[in-house]
Short mmCIF file of C-alpha atoms and ligand atoms in Angstrom, two decimals:
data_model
loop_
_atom_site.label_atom_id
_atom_site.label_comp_id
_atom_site.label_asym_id
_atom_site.label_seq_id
_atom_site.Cartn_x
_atom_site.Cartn_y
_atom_site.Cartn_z
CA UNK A 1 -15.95 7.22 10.64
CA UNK A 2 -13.05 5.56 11.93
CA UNK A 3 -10.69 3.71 9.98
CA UNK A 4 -7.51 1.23 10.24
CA UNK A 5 -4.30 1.55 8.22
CA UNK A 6 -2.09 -1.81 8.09
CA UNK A 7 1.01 -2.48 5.94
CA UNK A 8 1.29 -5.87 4.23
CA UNK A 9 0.92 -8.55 6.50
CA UNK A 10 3.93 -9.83 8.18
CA UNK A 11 4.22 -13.60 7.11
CA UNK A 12 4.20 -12.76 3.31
CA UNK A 13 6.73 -9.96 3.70
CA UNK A 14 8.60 -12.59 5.66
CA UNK A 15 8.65 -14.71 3.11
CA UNK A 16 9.73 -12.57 0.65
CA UNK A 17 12.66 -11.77 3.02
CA UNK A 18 13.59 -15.62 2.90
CA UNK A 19 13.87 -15.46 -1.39
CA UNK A 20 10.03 -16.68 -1.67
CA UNK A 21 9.04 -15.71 -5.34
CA UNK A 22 6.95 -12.22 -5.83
CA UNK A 23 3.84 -11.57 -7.61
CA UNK A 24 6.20 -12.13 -10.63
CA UNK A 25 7.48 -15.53 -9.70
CA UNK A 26 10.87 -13.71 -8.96
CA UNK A 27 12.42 -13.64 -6.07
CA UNK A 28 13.17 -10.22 -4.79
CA UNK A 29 15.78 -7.54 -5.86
CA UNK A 30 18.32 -6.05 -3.45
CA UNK A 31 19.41 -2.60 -3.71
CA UNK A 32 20.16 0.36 -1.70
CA UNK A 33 17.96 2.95 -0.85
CA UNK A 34 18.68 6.01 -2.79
CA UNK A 35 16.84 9.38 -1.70
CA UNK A 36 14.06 9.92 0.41
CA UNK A 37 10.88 7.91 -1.22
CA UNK A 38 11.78 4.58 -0.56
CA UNK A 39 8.37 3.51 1.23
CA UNK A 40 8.36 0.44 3.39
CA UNK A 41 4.82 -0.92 2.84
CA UNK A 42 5.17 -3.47 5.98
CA UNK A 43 5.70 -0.80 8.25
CA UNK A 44 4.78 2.26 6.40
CA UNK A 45 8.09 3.81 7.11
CA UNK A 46 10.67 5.60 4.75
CA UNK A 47 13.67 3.12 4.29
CA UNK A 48 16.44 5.57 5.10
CA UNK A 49 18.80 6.17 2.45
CA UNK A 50 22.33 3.76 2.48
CA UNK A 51 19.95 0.95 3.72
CA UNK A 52 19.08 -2.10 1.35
CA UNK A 53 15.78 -1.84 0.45
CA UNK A 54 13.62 -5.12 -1.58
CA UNK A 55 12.49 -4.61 -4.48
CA UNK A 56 9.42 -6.48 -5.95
CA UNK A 57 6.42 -7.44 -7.40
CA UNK A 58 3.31 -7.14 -5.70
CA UNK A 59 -0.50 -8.06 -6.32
CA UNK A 60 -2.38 -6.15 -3.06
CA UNK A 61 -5.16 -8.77 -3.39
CA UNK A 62 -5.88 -12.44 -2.26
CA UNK A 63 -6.94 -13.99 -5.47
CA UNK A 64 -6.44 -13.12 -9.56
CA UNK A 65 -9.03 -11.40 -10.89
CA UNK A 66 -9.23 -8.85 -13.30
CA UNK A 67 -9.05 -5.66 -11.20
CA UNK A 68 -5.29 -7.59 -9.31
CA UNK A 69 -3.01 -4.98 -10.71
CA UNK A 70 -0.02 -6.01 -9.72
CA UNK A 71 3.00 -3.44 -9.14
CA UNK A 72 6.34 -2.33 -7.85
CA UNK A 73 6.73 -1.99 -4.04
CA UNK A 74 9.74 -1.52 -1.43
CA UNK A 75 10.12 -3.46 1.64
CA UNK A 76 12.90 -2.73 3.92
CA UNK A 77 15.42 -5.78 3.50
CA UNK A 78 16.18 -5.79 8.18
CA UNK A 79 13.18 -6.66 10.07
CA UNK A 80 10.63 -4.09 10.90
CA UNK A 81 7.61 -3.94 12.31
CA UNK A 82 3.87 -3.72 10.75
CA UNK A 83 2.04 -0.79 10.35
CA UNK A 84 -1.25 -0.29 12.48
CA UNK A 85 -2.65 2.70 13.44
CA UNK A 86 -6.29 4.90 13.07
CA UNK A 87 -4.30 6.87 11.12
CA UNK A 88 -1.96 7.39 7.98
CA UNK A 89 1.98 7.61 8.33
CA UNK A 90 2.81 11.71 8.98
CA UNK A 91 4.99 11.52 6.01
CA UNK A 92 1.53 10.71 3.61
CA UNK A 93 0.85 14.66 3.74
CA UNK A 94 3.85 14.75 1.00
CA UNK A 95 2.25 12.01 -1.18
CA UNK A 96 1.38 14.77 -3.80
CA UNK A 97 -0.27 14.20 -5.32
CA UNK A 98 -2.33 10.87 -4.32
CA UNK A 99 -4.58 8.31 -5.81
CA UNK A 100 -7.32 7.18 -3.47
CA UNK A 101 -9.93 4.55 -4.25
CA UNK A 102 -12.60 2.40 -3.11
CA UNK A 103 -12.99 -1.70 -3.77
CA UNK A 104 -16.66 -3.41 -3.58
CA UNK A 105 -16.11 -7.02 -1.87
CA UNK A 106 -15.14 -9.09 -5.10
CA UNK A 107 -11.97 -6.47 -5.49
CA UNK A 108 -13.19 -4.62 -8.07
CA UNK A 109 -12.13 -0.72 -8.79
CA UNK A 110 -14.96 1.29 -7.41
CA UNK A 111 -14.88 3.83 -10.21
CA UNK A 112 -17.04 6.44 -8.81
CA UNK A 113 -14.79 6.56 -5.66
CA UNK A 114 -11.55 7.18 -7.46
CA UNK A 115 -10.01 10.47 -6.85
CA UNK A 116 -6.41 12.57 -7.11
CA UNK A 117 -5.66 14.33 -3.80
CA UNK A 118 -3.15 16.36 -2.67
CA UNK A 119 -1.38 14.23 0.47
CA UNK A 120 -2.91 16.49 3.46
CA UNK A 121 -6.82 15.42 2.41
CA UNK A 122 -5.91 11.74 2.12
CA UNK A 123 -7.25 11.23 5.58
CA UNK A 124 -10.73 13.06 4.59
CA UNK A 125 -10.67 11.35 1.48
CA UNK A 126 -10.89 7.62 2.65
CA UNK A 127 -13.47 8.78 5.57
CA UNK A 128 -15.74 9.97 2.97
CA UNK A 129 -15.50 6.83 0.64
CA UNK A 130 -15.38 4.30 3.31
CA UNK A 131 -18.88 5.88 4.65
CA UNK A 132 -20.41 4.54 1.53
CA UNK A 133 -21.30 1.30 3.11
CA UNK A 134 -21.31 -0.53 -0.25
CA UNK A 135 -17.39 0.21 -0.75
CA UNK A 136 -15.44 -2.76 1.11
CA UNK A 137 -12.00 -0.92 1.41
CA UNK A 138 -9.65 1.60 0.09
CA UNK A 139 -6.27 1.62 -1.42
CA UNK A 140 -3.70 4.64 -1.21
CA UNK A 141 -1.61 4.85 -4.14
CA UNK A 142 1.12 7.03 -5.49
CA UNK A 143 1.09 9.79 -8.02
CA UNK A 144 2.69 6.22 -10.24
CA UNK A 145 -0.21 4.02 -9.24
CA UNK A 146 2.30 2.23 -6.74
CA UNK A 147 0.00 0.84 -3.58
CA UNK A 148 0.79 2.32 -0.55
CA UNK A 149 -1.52 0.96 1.66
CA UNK A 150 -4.94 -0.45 2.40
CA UNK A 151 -7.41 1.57 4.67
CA UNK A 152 -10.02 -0.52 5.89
CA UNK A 153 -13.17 1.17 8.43
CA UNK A 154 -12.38 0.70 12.55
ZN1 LIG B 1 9.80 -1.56 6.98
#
């Protein structure tokens, strides 16, 4: 089972960048990174501390529905580049722990797919739910229920 890791797609994170409203209708915050868990979810880097970081709203799915939990995320405020890759960032092994989770194809939780996993068996953990053939994609999430990323099958 292969799979593909993205971070948020580049146009929307773009226009957040310009002051387009968030999930929240507000635009973004500016701040600067403090520490070492400031996750860019466009390019599924760690914003290095001293940089400005964005700080807003975000709903990791394309239309309302009831399962749209919308939450806090980072982007880094520069440019970067988008995530892609068959596998996770290295720096996922210190997600610790993690949420990990399975969506059918109308975006709904896929309850009997959720799990909390230390960060070094995320990898395993998607291959196993995304080989259930019924489960559409999954999401990493921290510890806080902040999305991460989406892991989709390769
Ligand atoms: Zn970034």
């Amino acid at each position: 089972m292969s799979f593909v890791v993205r971070g948020i797609d580049t146009e929307e994170v773009e226009r957040i960048r310009q002051g387009a409203a968030d999930a929240n209708g507000q635009r973004a915050l500016v701040r600067v990174a403090e520490g070492v868990a400031n996750p860019c979810r466009h390019c599924l880097d760690l914003i290095a501390e001293g940089d400005d970081k964005l700080v807003l709203s975000y709903r990791p799915f394309a239309s309302v529905q009831p399962y749209a939990e919308t939450g806090p995320i980072f982007l880094h405020a520069r440019s970067c580049t988008r995530y892609e890759s068959d596998r996770l960032p290295a720096w996922f092994d210190f997600l610790d722990p993690a949420i990990v989770r399975g969506y059918d194809t109308s975006d709904w939780i896929r309850y009997d797919t959720g799990t909390v996993v230390a960060g070094p068996q995320i990898d395993a953990t998607c291959r196993q739910i995304l080989a259930d053939a019924s489960v559409a994609y999954v999401h990493v999430r921290s510890k806080f229920n902040c999305f991460q990323c989406r892991v989709d099958r390769g």
